[in-house]
Each structure stands twice: as C-alpha cells, then as structure tokens.
C-alpha cells in the first residue's frame, strides 16, 4: 500500500475528490493543515482519516515551521505528498526533501498565471481558454514539471467566481486521475519533463468558440 499525505489550508474540495476516488493501492495516511480552522480537516476527521493541524502562526519563521512540518510528514513515510489548496510558500529545504514525490494543483494553465487571482487575470487578458495544472513541486512558486492539464472555455459573461467554479470541476477530475497515475507508475520524470508510459490521445482538442 502506498501512503499519501495531503496538505490543505482551507475547504479541501480537491482533497475530498482524491479521498472519494478510492485510489487502488493507496491509503491516505493523513490530512495536514497549516490552518487549524480549515473546513477540510473536519471533513477528513469525520471519515476517520488521521488529521493534524500545525498552525504556522505559532512558529517564529518560515524555516522553523517548514522544518517541523517536514519532520512530521517524514515520520509518516509517505510515498506521495499532495498539495491541495495548500496556500503557503514552501522553503527550498522542504521542497528538496520531497523532490520527485510532491504534487500540486494550480488553477491556471501553467506556466501562465502563477500566484493568486488566476481567474481574474485570465478574464482581464481576454483569454478564451483557461484551466488547471497538476505539476511536480519545485522551489519556484507554481512551477515544475507538468503532469496533467485540463482546459475550459472562458465565457463573455464570466466573473472570476464563475470561471473558478468551472475550473474547479475539472480540478476534481484531474487531480485524482493524476494521483492515481502516480501511484500506478504511469509516468516518470525524465530530464525534468513528465513522460507517460502509454500513448496519449492526440485528437483531444478544445476550440472556443467551438
Ligand atoms: C483550488 O482551486 C486550487 O487549485 C488552488 O486553491 C484552490 C483550493 O481549493 N490552489 C492554488 O491556488 C495553489 N497555488 P480546495 O481547498 O477546495 O481544494
């Protein structure tokens, strides 16, 4: 059984999607939040998943917090660390400890729009297609080898909220699928890029307007 540890900061809907996917060969060893009031912690607790709240505000520095967090996670011996709406910048020391076994989901088609307010920025730029990305975590914020991406149309009447909701629906499909693929060894990191062991569908396309 491969062990997955999930880090959240809030609602945890991506964490829920991964738990509910019931990925074969994997168990959720723990859900950890840097915010003790994260709604996702209650959800996980109610389902008997071990939870841990580690309040970053109780630590003097980012280095100190990340060192304690990394030790806690390492003690759980995870095969995969999943960042699911974990809204803290990670120190390079932390990232290096989990290099090659830490995934993140970001609500844009990276490398476009790293950081915050992705949907508002995509709308203001007049994009017709937006989306989300699952990627390996590197020390650079919202960068790293892309594992999977999903795209959605941007509609003329969209607000940041309506676009976020459309993208989030895709996140809930994409992230469990990417975690499942990691657990089954469907892809590998080769020279800093993700390569799949199976051929991918070359006919897939999203045209806007269609
Ligand atoms: C998701 O949309 C995720 O892509 C985003 O935060 C949201 C968390 O929602 N993550 C980032 O912006 C990371 N840079 P959730 O807590 O319901 O999964």
Coordinates of N, CA and C and ligand atoms in Angstrom, one line a residue:
X1 N 0.8 -1.2 0.0 CA 0.0 0.0 0.0 C 0.9 1.3 0.0
X2 N 0.7 2.1 -1.0 CA 1.4 3.4 -1.0 C 0.7 4.4 -0.1
X3 N 1.5 5.2 0.6 CA 1.0 6.2 1.5 C 0.9 7.6 0.9
X4 N -0.2 8.2 1.1 CA -0.4 9.6 0.6 C -0.6 10.5 1.8
X5 N 0.1 11.6 1.8 CA -0.2 12.7 2.8 C -0.7 13.9 2.1
X6 N -1.8 14.5 2.5 CA -2.4 15.6 1.8 C -2.3 16.9 2.7
X7 N -1.8 17.9 2.1 CA -1.7 19.2 2.8 C -2.7 20.2 2.3
X8 N -3.5 20.7 3.2 CA -4.5 21.7 2.8 C -4.4 23.0 3.6
X9 N -5.1 24.0 3.2 CA -5.2 25.2 4.0 C -6.6 25.7 4.3
X10 N -7.6 25.0 3.6 CA -9.0 25.6 3.7 C -10.0 24.5 3.5
X11 N -10.9 24.8 2.5 CA -12.0 24.0 2.2 C -11.7 22.5 1.9
X12 N -10.6 22.3 1.1 CA -10.2 20.9 0.9 C -11.0 20.2 -0.1
X13 N -11.7 20.8 -1.1 CA -12.5 20.1 -2.0 C -11.7 19.2 -2.9
X14 N -10.5 19.5 -3.3 CA -9.6 18.6 -4.0 C -9.2 17.4 -3.2
X15 N -8.9 17.7 -1.9 CA -8.6 16.6 -1.0 C -9.7 15.6 -1.0
X16 N -11.0 16.1 -0.9 CA -12.2 15.3 -0.9 C -12.3 14.5 -2.1
X17 N -12.0 15.1 -3.3 CA -12.1 14.4 -4.5 C -11.1 13.2 -4.6
X18 N -9.9 13.5 -4.0 CA -8.9 12.4 -4.1 C -9.3 11.3 -3.1
X19 N -9.8 11.6 -1.9 CA -10.2 10.6 -1.0 C -11.4 9.8 -1.6
X20 N -12.3 10.5 -2.2 CA -13.5 9.8 -2.7 C -13.2 9.0 -3.9
X21 N -12.1 9.2 -4.6 CA -11.7 8.5 -5.8 C -11.3 7.0 -5.4
X22 N -11.0 6.8 -4.1 CA -10.6 5.5 -3.6 C -9.6 4.8 -4.5
X23 N -8.4 5.5 -4.6 CA -7.4 5.1 -5.5 C -6.8 3.7 -5.1
X24 N -6.9 2.7 -6.0 CA -6.4 1.4 -5.6 C -4.9 1.4 -5.3
X25 N -4.5 0.7 -4.3 CA -3.1 0.6 -3.9 C -2.6 1.8 -3.1
X26 N -3.5 2.7 -2.7 CA -3.1 3.8 -2.0 C -4.0 4.0 -0.7
X27 N -3.3 4.5 0.3 CA -4.1 4.9 1.5 C -3.8 6.4 1.9
X28 N -4.8 7.1 2.4 CA -4.5 8.5 2.8 C -4.0 8.4 4.3
X29 N -2.7 8.6 4.4 CA -2.1 8.4 5.7 C -2.4 9.6 6.7
X30 N -2.6 10.8 6.1 CA -3.0 11.9 6.9 C -3.4 13.1 6.1
X31 N -4.2 13.9 6.6 CA -4.5 15.3 6.0 C -4.0 16.3 7.0
X32 N -3.1 17.2 6.6 CA -2.5 18.2 7.4 C -2.9 19.6 7.0
X33 N -3.2 20.4 7.9 CA -3.5 21.8 7.5 C -2.6 22.8 8.4
X34 N -2.2 23.9 7.7 CA -1.5 24.9 8.5 C -2.4 25.8 9.1
X35 N -3.7 25.7 8.8 CA -4.8 26.5 9.5 C -5.7 25.5 10.3
X36 N -5.7 25.7 11.6 CA -6.4 24.8 12.5 C -7.9 24.8 12.2
X37 N -8.4 26.0 11.6 CA -9.9 26.1 11.3 C -10.2 25.6 9.9
X38 N -9.3 25.0 9.2 CA -9.6 24.5 7.8 C -10.8 23.6 7.8
X39 N -11.8 23.9 7.0 CA -13.0 23.0 6.9 C -12.7 21.6 6.5
X40 N -11.7 21.5 5.6 CA -11.3 20.2 5.2 C -10.8 19.2 6.3
X41 N -10.3 19.8 7.4 CA -9.9 18.9 8.5 C -11.1 18.2 9.1
X42 N -12.2 19.0 9.3 CA -13.4 18.4 9.9 C -13.9 17.2 9.0
X43 N -13.9 17.5 7.7 CA -14.4 16.5 6.7 C -13.6 15.2 6.8
X44 N -12.3 15.4 6.8 CA -11.4 14.2 6.9 C -11.5 13.5 8.2
X45 N -11.6 14.2 9.3 CA -11.8 13.7 10.6 C -13.1 12.8 10.7
X46 N -14.1 13.3 10.2 CA -15.4 12.6 10.2 C -15.3 11.3 9.5
X47 N -14.4 11.2 8.5 CA -14.2 10.0 7.8 C -13.1 9.0 8.3
X48 N -12.7 9.4 9.5 CA -11.7 8.5 10.2 C -10.3 8.6 9.6
X49 N -10.0 9.7 8.8 CA -8.7 9.9 8.3 C -7.9 10.7 9.4
X50 N -6.6 10.2 9.7 CA -5.8 10.9 10.7 C -5.6 12.4 10.2
X51 N -5.8 13.3 11.1 CA -5.6 14.7 10.7 C -4.6 15.4 11.7
X52 N -4.0 16.4 11.2 CA -3.0 17.2 12.0 C -3.2 18.7 11.6
X53 N -3.3 19.5 12.6 CA -3.3 21.0 12.4 C -2.0 21.5 13.0
X54 N -1.2 22.1 12.1 CA 0.1 22.7 12.5 C 0.0 24.2 12.2
X55 N -0.3 25.0 13.2 CA -0.5 26.4 12.9 C 0.8 27.2 12.7
X56 N 0.9 27.6 11.4 CA 2.2 28.3 11.1 C 2.4 29.6 11.9
X57 N 1.3 30.1 12.4 CA 1.5 31.4 13.2 C 2.2 31.1 14.5
X58 N 2.3 29.9 15.0 CA 2.9 29.5 16.2 C 4.5 29.4 16.1
X59 N 5.0 29.6 14.9 CA 6.4 29.5 14.6 C 7.0 30.8 14.3
X60 N 8.3 31.0 14.7 CA 8.9 32.3 14.5 C 9.3 32.6 13.1
X61 N 9.6 31.5 12.3 CA 10.0 31.8 10.9 C 9.4 30.7 10.0
X62 N 9.5 31.0 8.7 CA 9.1 30.0 7.7 C 10.0 28.8 7.8
X63 N 11.3 29.0 8.0 CA 12.2 27.9 8.0 C 11.9 26.9 9.2
X64 N 11.6 27.5 10.3 CA 11.3 26.7 11.5 C 10.0 25.9 11.3
X65 N 9.0 26.6 10.8 CA 7.7 25.9 10.5 C 7.9 24.8 9.5
X66 N 8.6 25.0 8.4 CA 8.7 24.0 7.4 C 9.5 22.8 7.9
X67 N 10.5 23.1 8.8 CA 11.3 22.0 9.3 C 10.5 21.1 10.2
X68 N 9.6 21.7 11.0 CA 8.8 20.9 11.9 C 7.8 20.1 11.1
X69 N 7.2 20.8 10.1 CA 6.2 20.1 9.2 C 6.9 19.0 8.4
X70 N 8.0 19.2 7.9 CA 8.7 18.2 7.1 C 9.0 17.0 8.0
X71 N 9.4 17.2 9.3 CA 9.7 16.1 10.2 C 8.5 15.3 10.4
X72 N 7.4 16.0 10.7 CA 6.1 15.3 10.9 C 5.7 14.4 9.7
X73 N 5.8 15.0 8.5 CA 5.4 14.3 7.3 C 6.4 13.1 7.1
X74 N 7.7 13.3 7.3 CA 8.6 12.2 7.1 C 8.3 11.1 8.0
X75 N 7.9 11.4 9.2 CA 7.6 10.3 10.2 C 6.4 9.4 9.7
X76 N 5.6 10.0 8.8 CA 4.5 9.2 8.2 C 4.9 8.3 7.0
X77 N 6.2 8.5 6.6 CA 6.8 7.8 5.5 C 5.9 7.8 4.2
X78 N 5.5 8.9 3.7 CA 4.7 9.0 2.6 C 5.4 8.6 1.3
X79 N 4.7 8.0 0.4 CA 5.2 7.8 -1.0 C 5.0 9.0 -1.8
X80 N 3.9 9.7 -1.5 CA 3.5 10.9 -2.2 C 2.9 12.0 -1.3
X81 N 3.3 13.2 -1.5 CA 2.8 14.3 -0.8 C 2.0 15.2 -1.8
X82 N 0.7 15.4 -1.4 CA -0.2 16.1 -2.3 C -0.6 17.4 -1.7
X83 N -0.2 18.5 -2.4 CA -0.7 19.8 -2.0 C -2.0 20.1 -2.6
X84 N -3.0 20.3 -1.8 CA -4.4 20.5 -2.3 C -4.9 21.8 -1.7
X85 N -4.7 22.9 -2.4 CA -5.1 24.2 -1.9 C -4.2 24.5 -0.6
X86 N -3.0 24.1 -0.6 CA -2.1 24.5 0.5 C -1.4 25.8 0.1
X87 N -1.9 26.9 0.8 CA -1.5 28.2 0.4 C -0.3 28.8 1.1
X88 N 0.7 28.1 1.3 CA 1.9 28.6 1.9 C 3.1 28.4 0.9
X89 N 3.9 29.4 0.8 CA 5.1 29.2 0.0 C 6.1 28.3 0.8
X90 N 6.6 27.3 0.1 CA 7.5 26.3 0.7 C 9.0 26.7 0.6
X91 N 9.7 26.4 1.7 CA 11.2 26.7 1.6 C 11.8 25.7 0.7
X92 N 13.0 26.1 0.1 CA 13.7 25.2 -0.8 C 14.1 23.9 0.0
X93 N 14.4 24.1 1.3 CA 14.8 22.9 2.0 C 13.7 21.9 2.1
X94 N 12.5 22.4 2.3 CA 11.3 21.5 2.4 C 11.1 20.8 1.0
X95 N 11.2 21.7 0.0 CA 10.9 21.1 -1.4 C 11.9 20.1 -1.8
X96 N 13.2 20.3 -1.4 CA 14.2 19.3 -1.7 C 14.0 18.0 -1.0
X97 N 13.5 18.0 0.2 CA 13.3 16.8 1.0 C 12.2 15.9 0.3
X98 N 11.3 16.5 -0.4 CA 10.2 15.7 -1.0 C 10.3 15.8 -2.5
X99 N 11.4 16.1 -3.1 CA 11.6 16.3 -4.5 C 11.2 15.0 -5.2
X100 N 10.4 15.1 -6.3 CA 10.0 13.9 -7.1 C 8.8 13.1 -6.5
X101 N 8.4 13.5 -5.3 CA 7.2 12.9 -4.7 C 6.3 13.9 -4.1
X102 N 6.2 15.1 -4.7 CA 5.3 16.1 -4.2 C 4.6 16.7 -5.4
X103 N 3.2 16.6 -5.4 CA 2.4 17.2 -6.5 C 1.6 18.4 -5.9
X104 N 1.3 19.3 -6.9 CA 0.4 20.5 -6.5 C -0.6 20.6 -7.6
X105 N -1.7 21.2 -7.3 CA -2.7 21.6 -8.4 C -2.8 23.1 -8.3
X106 N -2.8 23.7 -9.5 CA -2.9 25.2 -9.6 C -4.0 25.5 -10.6
X107 N -4.8 26.6 -10.3 CA -5.9 26.9 -11.2 C -5.6 27.8 -12.4
X108 N -4.6 27.3 -13.2 CA -4.3 28.0 -14.4 C -3.6 27.0 -15.3
X109 N -3.5 27.4 -16.6 CA -2.7 26.5 -17.5 C -1.2 27.0 -17.3
X110 N -0.5 26.5 -16.4 CA 0.9 26.9 -16.2 C 1.7 26.6 -17.4
X111 N 2.7 27.5 -17.7 CA 3.3 28.5 -16.8 C 2.6 29.8 -16.8
X112 N 1.4 29.9 -17.5 CA 0.7 31.2 -17.4 C 0.1 31.3 -16.0
X113 N 0.1 32.5 -15.5 CA -0.6 32.9 -14.2 C -0.2 32.0 -13.0
X114 N 1.0 32.0 -12.7 CA 1.4 31.5 -11.3 C 0.8 32.5 -10.3
X115 N 0.8 32.1 -9.0 CA 0.4 33.0 -8.0 C -1.1 33.1 -7.8
X116 N -1.6 34.3 -7.3 CA -3.0 34.4 -6.9 C -3.8 35.1 -8.0
X117 N -5.2 35.1 -7.9 CA -6.1 35.8 -8.7 C -6.0 35.3 -10.2
X118 N -5.8 34.0 -10.4 CA -5.5 33.5 -11.7 C -6.7 33.7 -12.7
X119 N -8.0 33.5 -12.1 CA -9.1 33.7 -13.0 C -9.4 35.1 -13.4
X120 N -9.3 36.0 -12.4 CA -9.5 37.4 -12.8 C -8.5 37.9 -13.8
X121 N -7.2 37.4 -13.7 CA -6.2 37.8 -14.6 C -6.5 37.3 -16.0
X122 N -6.9 36.0 -16.1 CA -7.2 35.4 -17.4 C -8.4 36.1 -18.1
X123 N -9.4 36.5 -17.3 CA -10.6 37.3 -17.8 C -10.1 38.6 -18.3
X124 N -9.3 39.3 -17.5 CA -8.8 40.7 -17.9 C -8.0 40.6 -19.2
X125 N -7.3 39.5 -19.4 CA -6.4 39.4 -20.6 C -7.2 38.9 -21.8
X126 N -8.5 38.7 -21.6 CA -9.4 38.3 -22.7 C -9.2 36.9 -23.2
X127 N -8.7 36.0 -22.4 CA -8.5 34.6 -22.8 C -9.8 33.9 -23.1
X128 N -9.8 33.0 -24.1 CA -10.9 32.2 -24.4 C -10.9 30.8 -23.8
X129 N -9.7 30.4 -23.3 CA -9.5 29.1 -22.7 C -8.7 29.3 -21.4
X130 N -9.2 28.7 -20.3 CA -8.5 28.7 -19.1 C -8.4 27.2 -18.6
X131 N -7.9 27.0 -17.4 CA -7.8 25.6 -17.0 C -7.0 25.5 -15.7
X132 N -6.5 24.2 -15.5 CA -5.8 23.9 -14.3 C -4.7 22.9 -14.6
X133 N -3.7 22.9 -13.7 CA -2.5 22.1 -14.0 C -2.1 21.4 -12.7
X134 N -1.8 20.1 -12.9 CA -1.1 19.3 -11.8 C 0.4 19.2 -12.2
X135 N 1.2 19.6 -11.2 CA 2.7 19.6 -11.5 C 3.5 19.1 -10.3
X136 N 4.7 18.6 -10.6 CA 5.6 18.4 -9.5 C 6.1 19.7 -8.9
X137 N 6.3 19.7 -7.6 CA 6.7 20.9 -7.0 C 8.2 21.1 -7.0
X138 N 8.6 22.3 -7.4 CA 10.0 22.7 -7.3 C 10.0 24.0 -6.5
X139 N 11.2 24.5 -6.3 CA 11.4 25.6 -5.3 C 10.7 26.9 -5.9
X140 N 10.5 27.0 -7.2 CA 9.9 28.1 -7.7 C 8.4 28.0 -7.6
X141 N 7.7 29.1 -7.1 CA 6.3 29.0 -6.9 C 5.5 28.7 -8.1
X142 N 4.6 27.7 -8.0 CA 3.7 27.3 -9.1 C 4.5 27.0 -10.4
X143 N 5.7 26.4 -10.3 CA 6.4 25.9 -11.4 C 6.7 24.4 -11.2
X144 N 7.4 23.8 -12.2 CA 7.8 22.4 -12.0 C 7.1 21.6 -13.1
X145 N 7.7 20.4 -13.3 CA 7.3 19.6 -14.5 C 5.7 19.3 -14.4
X146 N 5.1 19.5 -15.6 CA 3.6 19.4 -15.7 C 3.3 17.9 -15.8
X147 N 2.3 17.5 -15.0 CA 1.9 16.1 -15.0 C 0.6 16.0 -15.8
X148 N -0.3 17.0 -15.7 CA -1.6 16.9 -16.3 C -2.2 18.3 -16.4
X149 N -3.0 18.5 -17.4 CA -3.7 19.8 -17.5 C -5.1 19.6 -18.1
X150 N -6.1 20.4 -17.7 CA -7.4 20.4 -18.2 C -7.8 21.8 -18.6
X151 N -8.5 22.0 -19.7 CA -8.9 23.3 -20.2 C -10.4 23.4 -20.2
X152 N -10.9 24.7 -20.0 CA -12.3 25.0 -20.1 C -12.5 26.3 -20.8
X153 N -13.7 26.5 -21.4 CA -13.9 27.8 -22.1 C -14.0 28.9 -21.1
X154 N -13.6 30.1 -21.5 CA -13.9 31.4 -20.7 C -15.1 32.0 -21.5
X155 N -16.2 32.3 -20.8 CA -17.4 32.9 -21.4 C -17.4 34.4 -21.2
X156 N -18.0 35.1 -22.2 CA -18.0 36.5 -22.1 C -18.6 37.1 -20.8
X157 N -19.6 36.4 -20.3 CA -20.2 36.8 -19.1 C -19.5 36.3 -17.8
X158 N -18.4 35.7 -17.9 CA -17.8 35.1 -16.7 C -17.3 36.2 -15.7
X159 N -17.5 35.9 -14.4 CA -16.8 36.6 -13.4 C -15.7 35.6 -12.9
X160 N -14.8 36.1 -12.1 CA -13.7 35.2 -11.5 C -14.4 34.0 -10.8
X161 N -15.5 34.3 -10.2 CA -16.1 33.2 -9.4 C -16.7 32.1 -10.3
X162 N -17.4 32.5 -11.4 CA -18.0 31.5 -12.3 C -16.9 30.8 -13.0
X163 N -15.9 31.4 -13.4 CA -14.8 30.7 -14.1 C -14.1 29.8 -13.1
X164 N -13.9 30.3 -11.9 CA -13.2 29.4 -10.8 C -14.0 28.1 -10.6
X165 N -15.4 28.3 -10.6 CA -16.2 27.1 -10.4 C -16.1 26.1 -11.6
X166 N -16.0 26.6 -12.8 CA -15.9 25.8 -14.0 C -14.5 25.0 -13.9
X167 N -13.5 25.8 -13.6 CA -12.2 25.1 -13.5 C -12.1 24.1 -12.3
X168 N -12.7 24.5 -11.2 CA -12.7 23.6 -10.0 C -13.3 22.2 -10.3
X169 N -14.4 22.2 -11.1 CA -15.0 20.9 -11.5 C -14.0 20.1 -12.2
X170 N -13.1 20.7 -13.1 CA -12.1 19.9 -13.8 C -11.0 19.5 -12.8
X171 N -10.7 20.4 -11.9 CA -9.6 20.0 -10.9 C -10.0 18.7 -10.2
X172 N -11.3 18.6 -9.9 CA -11.8 17.4 -9.1 C -11.7 16.1 -9.9
X173 N -11.6 16.3 -11.3 CA -11.4 15.1 -12.1 C -9.9 14.9 -12.3
X174 N -9.2 16.0 -12.6 CA -7.8 15.9 -13.0 C -6.9 15.4 -11.9
X175 N -7.1 16.0 -10.7 CA -6.2 15.7 -9.6 C -6.2 14.2 -9.2
X176 N -7.4 13.6 -8.9 CA -7.5 12.2 -8.6 C -6.9 11.3 -9.7
X177 N -7.1 11.7 -10.9 CA -6.6 10.9 -12.1 C -5.0 11.0 -12.1
X178 N -4.5 12.2 -11.8 CA -3.0 12.3 -11.8 C -2.4 11.6 -10.6
X179 N -3.1 11.6 -9.4 CA -2.6 10.9 -8.3 C -2.6 9.4 -8.5
X180 N -3.7 8.9 -9.1 CA -3.8 7.5 -9.5 C -2.7 7.1 -10.4
X181 N -2.4 8.0 -11.4 CA -1.4 7.7 -12.4 C 0.0 7.6 -11.7
X182 N 0.2 8.5 -10.7 CA 1.5 8.5 -10.0 C 1.6 7.2 -9.2
X183 N 0.5 6.8 -8.5 CA 0.6 5.6 -7.7 C 0.8 4.3 -8.6
X184 N 0.2 4.3 -9.8 CA 0.4 3.2 -10.7 C 1.6 3.2 -11.5
X185 N 2.4 4.3 -11.3 CA 3.7 4.4 -12.1 C 3.4 4.6 -13.6
X186 N 2.4 5.3 -13.9 CA 2.0 5.6 -15.4 C 2.9 6.6 -16.0
X187 N 3.6 7.4 -15.2 CA 4.5 8.4 -15.8 C 5.8 8.5 -15.0
X188 N 6.8 9.1 -15.6 CA 8.1 9.2 -14.9 C 8.7 10.6 -15.3
X189 N 9.5 11.0 -14.4 CA 10.3 12.3 -14.6 C 11.5 11.9 -15.4
X190 N 11.6 12.5 -16.7 CA 12.8 12.2 -17.5 C 13.4 13.6 -17.9
X191 N 14.6 13.8 -17.4 CA 15.3 15.1 -17.7 C 14.3 16.3 -17.5
X192 N 13.7 16.3 -16.3 CA 12.9 17.4 -15.9 C 11.5 17.5 -16.6
X193 N 11.1 16.5 -17.4 CA 9.8 16.5 -18.0 C 9.1 15.2 -17.7
X194 N 7.8 15.3 -17.6 CA 7.0 14.1 -17.3 C 6.7 13.4 -18.6
X195 N 7.0 12.1 -18.6 CA 6.8 11.2 -19.8 C 5.9 10.1 -19.4
X196 N 4.8 9.8 -20.2 CA 3.9 8.8 -19.9 C 4.3 7.5 -20.5
X197 N 4.1 6.4 -19.8 CA 4.4 5.1 -20.4 C 3.5 4.6 -21.5
X198 N 2.3 5.3 -21.6 CA 1.3 4.9 -22.6 C 1.2 6.0 -23.6
X199 N 0.7 5.8 -24.8 CA 0.5 6.9 -25.7 C -0.7 7.7 -25.3
X200 N -0.6 9.0 -25.5 CA -1.7 9.9 -25.2 C -2.6 10.2 -26.4
X201 N -3.8 10.6 -26.1 CA -4.8 10.9 -27.2 C -4.5 12.2 -27.9
X202 N -4.0 12.0 -29.2 CA -3.6 13.3 -29.9 C -4.8 14.0 -30.6
X203 N -6.0 13.4 -30.5 CA -7.1 14.0 -31.2 C -7.9 15.0 -30.2
X204 N -7.5 14.9 -28.9 CA -8.2 15.8 -28.0 C -8.0 17.3 -28.3
X205 N -9.1 18.0 -28.3 CA -9.0 19.5 -28.6 C -10.2 20.2 -28.0
X206 N -9.9 21.4 -27.5 CA -11.0 22.3 -27.1 C -10.9 23.6 -27.9
X207 N -12.0 23.9 -28.7 CA -12.0 25.1 -29.5 C -13.0 26.0 -29.0
X208 N -12.6 27.3 -28.8 CA -13.6 28.3 -28.3 C -13.5 29.5 -29.2
X209 N -14.6 30.0 -29.9 CA -15.9 29.2 -29.9 C -15.7 27.9 -30.7
X210 N -16.6 27.0 -30.4 CA -16.5 25.6 -31.0 C -16.8 25.6 -32.4
Ligands
LIG1 C1 -8.0 25.2 -5.8 O1 -8.7 25.9 -6.8 C2 -6.5 25.1 -6.1 O2 -6.3 24.9 -7.5 C3 -6.0 26.4 -5.6 O3 -6.7 26.6 -4.4 C4 -8.0 26.0 -4.5 C5 -8.2 25.2 -3.3 O4 -9.5 24.6 -3.2 N1 -4.6 26.3 -5.4 C6 -3.7 27.3 -5.6 O5 -4.1 28.4 -6.0 C7 -2.3 27.0 -5.4 N2 -1.4 27.9 -5.9 P1 -9.8 23.4 -2.3 O6 -9.3 23.7 -0.9 O7 -11.3 23.3 -2.3 O8 -9.2 22.2 -2.9

